[in-house]
Coordinates of C-alpha atoms in Angstrom, one line a residue:
Chain A
X1 CA 11.8 16.2 -4.3
X2 CA 12.8 13.2 -2.2
X3 CA 16.0 13.0 -1.2
X4 CA 16.3 9.5 -2.5
X5 CA 13.6 8.2 -5.5
X6 CA 13.6 5.0 -6.6
X7 CA 11.1 3.5 -9.7
X8 CA 9.3 1.3 -7.1
X9 CA 8.2 -1.4 -10.0
X10 CA 7.5 -4.0 -10.1
X11 CA 9.8 -5.1 -12.6
X12 CA 8.9 -8.4 -13.5
X13 CA 11.9 -10.4 -15.7
X14 CA 12.3 -13.8 -16.9
X15 CA 15.3 -16.2 -15.3
X16 CA 18.4 -15.4 -17.1
X17 CA 17.6 -11.7 -17.9
X18 CA 19.6 -8.9 -17.1
X19 CA 18.1 -6.1 -15.4
X20 CA 18.8 -2.6 -14.0
X21 CA 17.5 -0.5 -11.4
X22 CA 18.4 3.3 -11.1
X23 CA 18.3 5.5 -8.1
X24 CA 18.2 9.4 -8.1
X25 CA 19.7 11.4 -4.7
X26 CA 19.3 15.0 -4.4
X27 CA 21.9 16.1 -2.1
X28 CA 25.6 16.8 -4.1
X29 CA 27.4 16.3 -0.8
X30 CA 26.3 12.8 -0.5
X31 CA 29.3 10.5 0.5
X32 CA 28.3 7.0 0.7
X33 CA 26.5 4.8 -1.3
X34 CA 24.9 1.4 -1.1
X35 CA 22.4 -1.0 -2.5
X36 CA 20.5 -3.1 0.1
X37 CA 18.4 -6.6 -0.4
X38 CA 15.5 -6.9 1.7
X39 CA 13.0 -10.0 1.3
X40 CA 9.3 -9.8 2.0
X41 CA 9.1 -9.2 6.1
X42 CA 12.9 -9.8 6.4
X43 CA 15.4 -7.1 7.3
X44 CA 17.4 -5.0 4.8
X45 CA 20.9 -7.1 4.2
X46 CA 23.8 -5.2 2.5
X47 CA 24.2 -6.2 -0.9
X48 CA 26.9 -4.2 -1.9
X49 CA 29.1 -0.5 -1.5
X50 CA 28.6 1.8 -4.7
X51 CA 32.3 3.2 -5.6
X52 CA 33.1 5.9 -8.0
X53 CA 34.9 3.6 -10.1
X54 CA 32.1 1.3 -10.2
X55 CA 32.4 -2.3 -8.9
X56 CA 31.2 -5.8 -9.6
X57 CA 30.2 -8.8 -7.2
X58 CA 29.7 -11.9 -8.8
X59 CA 26.7 -11.2 -11.3
X60 CA 26.0 -7.6 -9.8
X61 CA 27.2 -4.4 -11.0
X62 CA 27.0 -1.1 -9.0
X63 CA 27.5 2.2 -10.6
X64 CA 28.0 6.1 -9.7
X65 CA 27.1 8.9 -11.5
X66 CA 28.3 11.8 -9.2
X67 CA 27.7 14.3 -12.1
X68 CA 23.8 13.1 -13.0
X69 CA 23.3 12.6 -9.3
X70 CA 22.3 8.9 -9.5
X71 CA 23.5 5.1 -8.7
X72 CA 22.5 2.1 -10.7
X73 CA 22.5 -1.5 -10.3
X74 CA 22.5 -4.0 -12.6
X75 CA 22.2 -7.6 -12.3
X76 CA 23.3 -10.0 -14.8
X77 CA 21.6 -13.7 -15.5
X78 CA 18.8 -13.0 -12.9
X79 CA 17.5 -16.1 -10.4
X80 CA 14.6 -16.8 -8.8
X81 CA 16.5 -16.4 -5.6
X82 CA 17.1 -12.7 -6.8
X83 CA 13.3 -11.8 -6.2
X84 CA 13.2 -9.2 -4.0
X85 CA 13.4 -5.6 -2.9
X86 CA 16.2 -3.5 -3.7
X87 CA 16.8 -0.2 -1.8
X88 CA 18.9 2.1 -2.7
X89 CA 20.7 4.1 0.4
X90 CA 23.0 7.2 0.5
X91 CA 24.7 8.7 3.3
X92 CA 25.7 12.5 3.3
X93 CA 28.9 13.7 4.5
X94 CA 28.9 15.2 7.8
X95 CA 25.8 13.3 8.8
X96 CA 25.3 9.8 10.4
X97 CA 22.5 8.9 9.1
X98 CA 21.6 6.5 5.9
X99 CA 18.5 8.2 3.8
X100 CA 16.7 5.1 1.9
X101 CA 14.7 5.3 -1.1
X102 CA 11.3 3.4 -1.1
X103 CA 12.8 0.3 -2.9
X104 CA 12.5 -1.5 -6.5
X105 CA 10.9 -4.7 -6.5
X106 CA 12.1 -7.5 -8.3
X107 CA 10.4 -10.5 -9.5
X108 CA 12.2 -13.4 -11.3
X109 CA 9.8 -15.4 -13.0
X110 CA 10.3 -19.2 -14.0
Chain B
X1 CA 29.3 -15.2 16.3
X2 CA 25.8 -13.9 17.1
X3 CA 24.4 -10.9 15.0
X4 CA 22.6 -8.0 15.8
X5 CA 19.6 -9.0 17.9
X6 CA 16.2 -7.7 18.9
X7 CA 13.8 -8.1 21.2
X8 CA 10.8 -8.6 21.2
X9 CA 10.2 -9.9 17.7
X10 CA 6.4 -9.0 18.0
X11 CA 4.6 -6.6 20.3
X12 CA 0.7 -5.4 20.1
X13 CA 0.1 -2.0 22.2
X14 CA -2.9 0.0 22.8
X15 CA -3.2 3.6 21.6
X16 CA -1.2 5.9 24.4
X17 CA 0.8 3.2 26.0
X18 CA 4.2 3.1 25.9
X19 CA 6.9 0.7 24.7
X20 CA 10.5 -0.5 24.8
X21 CA 12.7 -1.9 22.2
X22 CA 15.9 -3.6 22.8
X23 CA 18.9 -4.3 20.7
X24 CA 22.4 -5.7 21.2
X25 CA 25.0 -4.8 18.5
X26 CA 27.4 -7.5 16.5
X27 CA 29.9 -7.8 19.4
X28 CA 32.9 -5.3 18.9
X29 CA 30.4 -2.8 17.3
X30 CA 30.3 0.9 19.4
X31 CA 27.5 2.3 17.2
X32 CA 23.6 1.4 17.3
X33 CA 21.4 2.8 15.0
X34 CA 17.8 2.7 14.9
X35 CA 15.3 2.9 11.8
X36 CA 11.4 2.7 11.3
X37 CA 10.0 1.0 8.4
X38 CA 6.4 1.4 7.7
X39 CA 5.2 -0.9 5.0
X40 CA 5.6 0.0 1.3
X41 CA 8.6 2.5 2.4
X42 CA 12.2 2.2 3.2
X43 CA 13.7 2.8 6.5
X44 CA 13.7 6.2 8.3
X45 CA 16.4 7.0 10.5
X46 CA 15.7 7.8 14.4
X47 CA 18.4 8.0 16.3
X48 CA 22.2 7.0 15.6
X49 CA 24.0 6.0 19.1
X50 CA 28.0 5.6 19.3
X51 CA 29.7 4.9 22.6
X52 CA 26.7 6.2 24.4
X53 CA 26.4 9.2 22.9
X54 CA 23.9 10.2 20.6
X55 CA 25.4 11.6 17.3
X56 CA 21.8 11.9 15.3
X57 CA 18.3 12.1 15.6
X58 CA 15.9 12.0 12.7
X59 CA 12.6 14.2 12.4
X60 CA 10.5 12.2 14.6
X61 CA 8.6 13.8 17.7
X62 CA 10.0 13.8 21.5
X63 CA 7.6 10.9 21.9
X64 CA 10.8 8.9 20.5
X65 CA 13.8 8.3 22.7
X66 CA 16.7 6.0 22.6
X67 CA 19.8 5.3 24.8
X68 CA 23.1 3.2 24.9
X69 CA 24.5 1.5 27.3
X70 CA 27.9 0.7 28.5
X71 CA 28.0 -2.8 26.9
X72 CA 26.9 -0.7 23.9
X73 CA 23.3 -2.3 23.9
X74 CA 20.6 0.1 23.1
X75 CA 16.8 0.8 23.8
X76 CA 14.4 2.8 22.1
X77 CA 11.3 4.1 23.7
X78 CA 8.3 5.4 22.4
X79 CA 5.5 7.3 24.8
X80 CA 1.9 8.2 24.0
X81 CA 1.9 5.5 21.3
X82 CA -0.3 6.4 18.3
X83 CA -1.4 3.9 15.7
X84 CA 1.1 5.4 12.9
X85 CA 3.8 4.1 15.1
X86 CA 2.7 0.6 14.0
X87 CA 6.2 -0.5 11.7
X88 CA 8.8 -2.7 12.2
X89 CA 11.7 -1.2 14.2
X90 CA 15.0 -2.0 12.9
X91 CA 18.3 -1.7 15.0
X92 CA 21.5 -1.4 12.7
X93 CA 25.1 -2.4 14.5
X94 CA 28.2 -0.7 12.6
X95 CA 32.0 -0.3 14.4
X96 CA 31.5 3.3 14.1
X97 CA 29.1 5.0 12.5
X98 CA 27.9 3.4 8.9
X99 CA 30.2 4.3 6.7
X100 CA 31.3 0.8 5.6
X101 CA 27.6 -0.2 5.9
X102 CA 25.2 -1.5 8.4
X103 CA 24.2 -5.1 9.6
X104 CA 20.5 -4.9 10.6
X105 CA 18.8 -7.1 13.1
X106 CA 15.7 -8.9 12.2
X107 CA 13.4 -5.7 13.8
X108 CA 10.7 -5.7 16.3
X109 CA 7.3 -5.5 14.4
X110 CA 5.0 -3.2 16.3
X111 CA 1.2 -2.6 16.0
X112 CA -0.4 -0.4 17.7
X113 CA -4.6 -0.9 18.1

């Protein structure tokens, strides 16, 4: 089983739609969680950290479910500019490495 | 302020050759991490350095080595290049070790022929 698993997609959604991605992780000692966004042939950029209580940043909402070992990202009112690959990232307690999922590709269609 | 800078941006090497990739972190950041990203996959952890000391190493062969300098810049070296080493090599900068997220450089795209 992969340490971090994501549905690769692509998710094709119309502008204005709401879309959600899930990501599961296998190490229950995981401590820090993030969503990164990566545009084609560019570097990953931090979208948001994910906190136990859930957190929101504009149209983006991230949630963590420790019991089921998954994190989620919800994007409301999708824009064309949201088209990208969204990478789920997990850091285990006591380690220094980030473990990335393979990413979920989102295409927002006009 | 400059972000994370990596050089070169692109590189073509022949199998068996050696390559050195360079990274300068954000000013004030003391930690540099290296990741390899193969097309269609997420980045894979190679090394993390903090205050010139190696703090972690991923599942990469000994052909991969790195170091961090007193000014916190870093080099990644790869010996005896294989075709499978073709990838985007990303440098990530953080204050201490990434607990609050990394800032990535734009990467070095290495092609081994």
